[in-house]
Amino acid sequence: MFVRRDIPWSWTFYYAWPSLLYFAIVSSAVYGLRRTVDTVDLEIPFEPVLIMGTALAIFLGFKNNEAYSRWWEARTIWGLGVNYSRAWARQVLTLLAAEFRSVPSPIRSTRSR
């Protein structure tokens, strides 16, 4: 899992160059064959592209929904922690004895900000 937001291009190129080289060679061979042998008629049927595109859209939709659900769950858990800590600090300040309330403390100075 990548934690950093900035991934250097050198890492991307280092891991992707074999695939890039392979597809560049295959694409050049197909292009050269098409230019030299004019009898080859390359045609891509529409149905497989349509089916794969639909499947990819559904897959990405579910992955996006799953990521949003994880983010929302983390947000609610973080919010619960913040709310509980605020409630605890409020209870501590309320339950302090009167003589301790007049003494400056880090909690009171943080609360007054």
C-alpha positions in Angstrom: 0.0 0.0 0.0 1.3 3.4 -0.9 1.1 5.9 1.9 2.9 8.8 0.3 1.0 11.2 -2.0 3.8 11.8 -4.4 5.1 8.8 -6.2 8.2 9.5 -8.3 8.0 8.9 -12.0 11.2 6.9 -11.8 9.4 4.2 -9.7 6.6 4.0 -12.2 8.9 3.7 -15.2 11.1 1.2 -13.4 8.2 -1.2 -12.8 6.4 -0.5 -16.1 9.2 -0.5 -18.6 9.0 -4.2 -19.5 5.3 -4.0 -20.3 5.8 -0.8 -22.2 8.5 -2.3 -24.3 6.5 -5.4 -25.0 3.4 -3.5 -26.1 5.5 -1.0 -28.2 7.1 -4.0 -30.1 3.8 -5.7 -30.6 2.1 -2.5 -31.8 5.0 -1.7 -34.1 4.8 -5.2 -35.6 1.1 -5.0 -36.2 1.4 -1.5 -37.7 4.3 -2.6 -39.9 2.4 -5.7 -41.0 -0.7 -3.6 -41.9 1.4 -1.2 -43.9 3.3 -3.8 -45.9 0.7 -6.4 -46.4 -2.4 -4.5 -47.4 -4.6 -7.6 -47.6 -4.9 -7.9 -43.8 -8.1 -6.3 -42.7 -8.0 -5.5 -39.0 -11.4 -5.2 -37.3 -12.4 -5.1 -33.7 -16.0 -6.3 -33.1 -18.0 -4.0 -30.9 -19.7 -6.6 -28.6 -16.6 -7.7 -26.6 -15.6 -4.1 -26.1 -19.1 -3.3 -24.9 -19.3 -6.2 -22.5 -15.9 -5.5 -21.1 -16.6 -1.8 -20.7 -19.9 -2.6 -18.9 -18.2 -5.1 -16.6 -15.4 -2.6 -15.9 -17.9 0.1 -15.1 -19.8 -2.1 -12.6 -16.5 -3.3 -11.0 -15.2 0.3 -10.6 -18.6 1.4 -9.2 -18.5 -1.3 -6.5 -14.8 -0.5 -5.7 -15.6 3.2 -5.4 -18.6 2.5 -3.1 -16.5 0.2 -0.9 -13.8 2.9 -0.6 -16.4 5.5 0.3 -17.9 3.2 2.9 -14.5 2.6 4.5 -13.9 6.3 4.6 -17.3 7.0 6.1 -16.8 4.3 8.8 -13.4 5.8 9.7 -14.9 9.3 9.9 -17.7 8.2 12.2 -15.2 6.3 14.5 -13.0 9.3 14.6 -15.9 11.5 15.4 -17.0 9.2 18.2 -13.5 9.4 19.7 -13.5 13.2 19.5 -17.0 13.5 21.0 -16.1 11.1 23.9 -12.9 12.9 24.6 -14.7 16.2 24.7 -17.4 14.8 27.0 -14.7 13.3 29.3 -12.9 16.7 29.5 -16.2 18.4 30.2 -16.9 15.9 33.0 -13.4 16.4 34.5 -13.8 20.2 34.5 -17.3 19.9 36.1 -16.3 17.4 38.8 -13.2 19.4 39.9 -13.4 20.9 43.3 -14.0 24.6 43.5 -10.5 25.3 44.8 -8.9 23.6 41.8 -11.0 25.6 39.4 -9.2 28.8 40.2 -5.8 27.3 39.5 -4.7 27.7 35.9 -4.3 24.3 34.3 -3.4 23.1 30.7 -6.9 21.8 30.4 -8.6 25.1 31.3 -6.2 27.1 29.0 -6.9 24.7 26.1 -10.6 25.0 26.8 -10.5 28.8 26.8 -8.9 29.0 23.3 
